């Protein structure tokens, strides 16, 4: 293992003091799965009545824990979550399936629930068997220590190549009662739309039924976790789950069973905002990242077309290396628009870095100034806008630069 | 401009002595378009009767020279080729169109032909105006010096970030007469299927009609230039052209006007083999490349499906950085198979590095040896095979590793 990478320069300067969420208690442990001298297991206990929703990788070769969670989601309730870092238990064949079964049994015993109410996520190396006996004893001991915080500890236990933990929180009105949403996430490489090696767990005390949670989560992920990319590589393990304990009902919060309920508006916005904040934190911790790049495509034929063009730009190694080199190489953006395969007319394109228009009507802007543009490229946060000039389609995605450190981190990972 | 990169360790150890092709003469010049103290213009004169075919970038934002060549291709004959390096004349708006028109006129005067018989290709920086007056005087002077060789000089004049020139030659029987095929190519970055910044010009003295040339070229490109990728970035300027002077007819070579003519079999194979050699040379000069990776996917539902899976693997930054780190990280190959979106069943996958099977039936091979596999990863040429286990579909693509040097080259390119 190479020396740990230094903390990303894009890391948050401070962390929110995420409040307790009634019905959610957790603790972390050092199970020694791969890492030494750090926590690598997060065990969360959820009170009876907790409902659950989830969104998973679209990979055709998902990990055993993803298969397990998908199957358990059907019954809609959750009592425990086991997350480990260091080993993804992915492409481990029959052994991998046995591992999640045994882990589910160990966790169910420790939590006092049924195995199908246990959700499992694993992140780390792919293709190495994960011995479920690592959890035997550990989960029972951890269950004895659970507490409603601190959330930062939960975020730390699930890190792999992350250089900082990721926590976000919101408080929002639901039918006249304040409810809380907390989320943690991990992910730094193999990040692409469709949720690359990214794990995120979001919790609320709002009393919201599982199908409503699922509808909000599926919608919210499109403009947050599915709008980020570090390296275009989709993982086999992506997992985003939302747990609602419902305990704000004790304060009078209404139980919501219809996704069209008007009282959900504030909650839905807060959830999407929290997911976006977590997703951006993941990009800002992109392996080797030193720049955060926001790419907005306007004027495309549709929002979907705008998204495909934006991702083509965001995934272009040539665009990303140019950003790393603080080079306002908008020609590479043109090339990335061209290769997206979406309707685009060279002679209608306009491109901005920050507020500076560098290209218009298929050519360099007459007022183009290398010096002014270079100043923008020196910033940590670089907004790029591309107007296609054909319609009203619009989408924003976020990515980071591609640096030598990315190559170093990923060339040495297993050794 | 950073110091020139050292010659790729994958460069050929020697160059073929490509013979003259009757009806093809050329010379190179230093026009000072961007580079100093090196040739940056190739001017080729073709005897009357030369027929032509071409394949171009699929980018929706092609360069002005690509538009020019596509338009001129319709009339089927060629008398001159102008290629410059240093400036791609891409995304240069109306100015760019004017540049190719003026260049075409200058070249037509120098070659004594019509402007529509002139083919133009430009490679280098995108978005910078290219002054056609750079060619005034230069082309007339160059035309006075044309000769049937040396081909290596032609290949050198069209290089950009290439670290070595690319020349290939074949001699093949056509209806009892020996005919020659010579090709040159350039390209090192922005190489992806659909022909990224890649220029290649192939010449033969065989008497073959333009529609037959086009059919053979369009078919041959699929398993050669469209089966390579350096960085998944498609350029706005990709150009592959095939010119047939027909002068082997003087020796009795038959004129071929039907793509189904059985006498073409040998020629077609030789052409595809030459295109594949040139394409592999491009990958071996991939920016920063130190490893040549051959990825063969078998057992897919169709050849097309196999190609998409193979390209998903070949374009994965995580696979490519692992190869750079000499890390037999087959888990990342599984992830790349999974994200391709093609039919695949985790539990049927098998993966080989060289002759060593590392994974079978959805898990690590029981006989897996890290030491044996690591030995393979130390080689310069790394064959990877992935069997999907579903059908008979098969395809091979070629790529290179992703190194810190790639990032350095592309982060500093314009500065």
Coordinates of N, CA and C in Angstrom, one line a residue, chain A residues 15 42 123 151-152 154-160 162 164-168 182-188 197-203 225 228 239-240 274-275 277-283 285:
Chain A
X15 N -17.0 20.6 9.2 CA -18.0 19.6 9.1 C -19.3 20.1 9.8
X42 N -18.9 -0.4 9.9 CA -20.0 0.5 10.4 C -21.2 -0.4 10.6
X123 N -17.1 -2.3 0.3 CA -16.3 -1.5 -0.7 C -14.8 -1.7 -0.5
X151 N -21.7 11.3 13.8 CA -21.9 10.9 12.4 C -20.6 10.9 11.7
X152 N -19.6 11.7 12.1 CA -18.4 11.8 11.4 C -17.6 10.4 11.5
X154 N -19.1 7.5 11.6 CA -19.7 6.6 10.7 C -19.1 6.8 9.3
X155 N -19.0 8.1 8.9 CA -18.4 8.4 7.6 C -17.0 7.9 7.4
X156 N -16.2 8.0 8.5 CA -14.8 7.6 8.4 C -14.7 6.1 8.3
X157 N -15.5 5.3 8.9 CA -15.4 3.8 8.9 C -15.6 3.3 7.5
X158 N -16.3 4.0 6.6 CA -16.6 3.4 5.3 C -15.7 3.9 4.2
X159 N -14.7 4.7 4.5 CA -13.7 5.3 3.5 C -12.8 4.2 2.9
X160 N -12.5 4.4 1.7 CA -11.4 3.6 1.1 C -10.3 4.5 0.7
X162 N -10.8 7.5 -0.2 CA -11.3 8.8 0.2 C -10.2 9.5 1.1
X164 N -11.1 12.4 2.8 CA -11.9 13.0 3.9 C -13.3 12.3 4.0
X165 N -13.8 12.3 5.2 CA -15.2 11.8 5.4 C -16.2 12.7 4.9
X166 N -17.4 12.2 4.5 CA -18.5 13.0 3.9 C -19.8 12.9 4.6
X167 N -20.2 14.0 5.2 CA -21.4 14.0 6.0 C -22.2 15.3 5.6
X168 N -23.5 15.1 5.5 CA -24.3 16.3 5.2 C -25.6 16.2 6.0
X182 N -30.0 13.2 7.6 CA -28.6 13.1 7.7 C -28.1 12.1 6.6
X183 N -26.9 12.4 6.0 CA -26.4 11.5 5.0 C -24.9 11.3 5.2
X184 N -24.4 10.1 4.9 CA -23.0 9.9 4.8 C -22.7 9.3 3.4
X185 N -21.5 9.5 2.9 CA -21.1 8.9 1.6 C -19.6 8.6 1.6
X186 N -19.3 7.7 0.7 CA -17.9 7.4 0.4 C -17.7 7.2 -1.1
X187 N -16.5 7.5 -1.5 CA -16.3 7.3 -3.0 C -15.3 8.3 -3.4
X188 N -14.4 7.9 -4.3 CA -13.3 8.8 -4.7 C -12.8 8.4 -6.1
X197 N -18.0 3.2 -7.6 CA -17.8 2.7 -6.2 C -18.2 3.8 -5.2
X198 N -19.4 3.9 -5.0 CA -20.0 5.0 -4.2 C -21.0 4.3 -3.3
X199 N -20.8 4.6 -2.0 CA -21.8 4.1 -1.0 C -22.3 5.4 -0.4
X200 N -23.6 5.4 -0.2 CA -24.2 6.5 0.6 C -25.4 6.0 1.3
X201 N -25.5 6.5 2.6 CA -26.7 6.1 3.4 C -27.3 7.3 4.0
X202 N -28.6 7.5 3.8 CA -29.3 8.7 4.2 C -30.4 8.3 5.2
X203 N -30.5 9.0 6.2 CA -31.5 8.7 7.3 C -32.4 9.9 7.6
X225 N -26.1 12.1 -7.7 CA -25.1 11.1 -7.8 C -25.0 10.6 -9.3
X228 N -22.5 13.0 -11.6 CA -21.1 13.2 -11.3 C -20.3 12.2 -11.9
X239 N -24.2 1.8 -4.1 CA -25.4 1.6 -3.3 C -25.7 3.0 -2.7
X240 N -27.0 3.4 -2.8 CA -27.5 4.6 -2.2 C -28.8 4.1 -1.5
X274 N -29.4 17.7 -0.3 CA -28.5 16.9 0.5 C -27.7 15.9 -0.4
X275 N -28.5 15.2 -1.3 CA -27.8 14.2 -2.2 C -26.8 14.9 -3.1
X277 N -25.2 17.7 -2.4 CA -24.0 18.1 -1.6 C -23.1 16.9 -1.4
X278 N -23.7 15.7 -1.1 CA -22.9 14.5 -0.9 C -22.2 14.1 -2.2
X279 N -22.9 14.2 -3.3 CA -22.3 13.9 -4.6 C -21.2 14.8 -4.9
X280 N -21.3 16.1 -4.7 CA -20.3 17.0 -5.0 C -19.1 16.8 -4.1
X281 N -19.3 16.4 -2.8 CA -18.2 16.0 -1.9 C -17.4 14.8 -2.5
X282 N -18.1 13.9 -3.1 CA -17.4 12.7 -3.7 C -16.5 13.2 -4.8
X283 N -17.0 14.0 -5.7 CA -16.2 14.5 -6.8 C -15.0 15.3 -6.3
X285 N -13.4 14.8 -3.8 CA -12.4 13.9 -3.3 C -12.0 12.9 -4.4

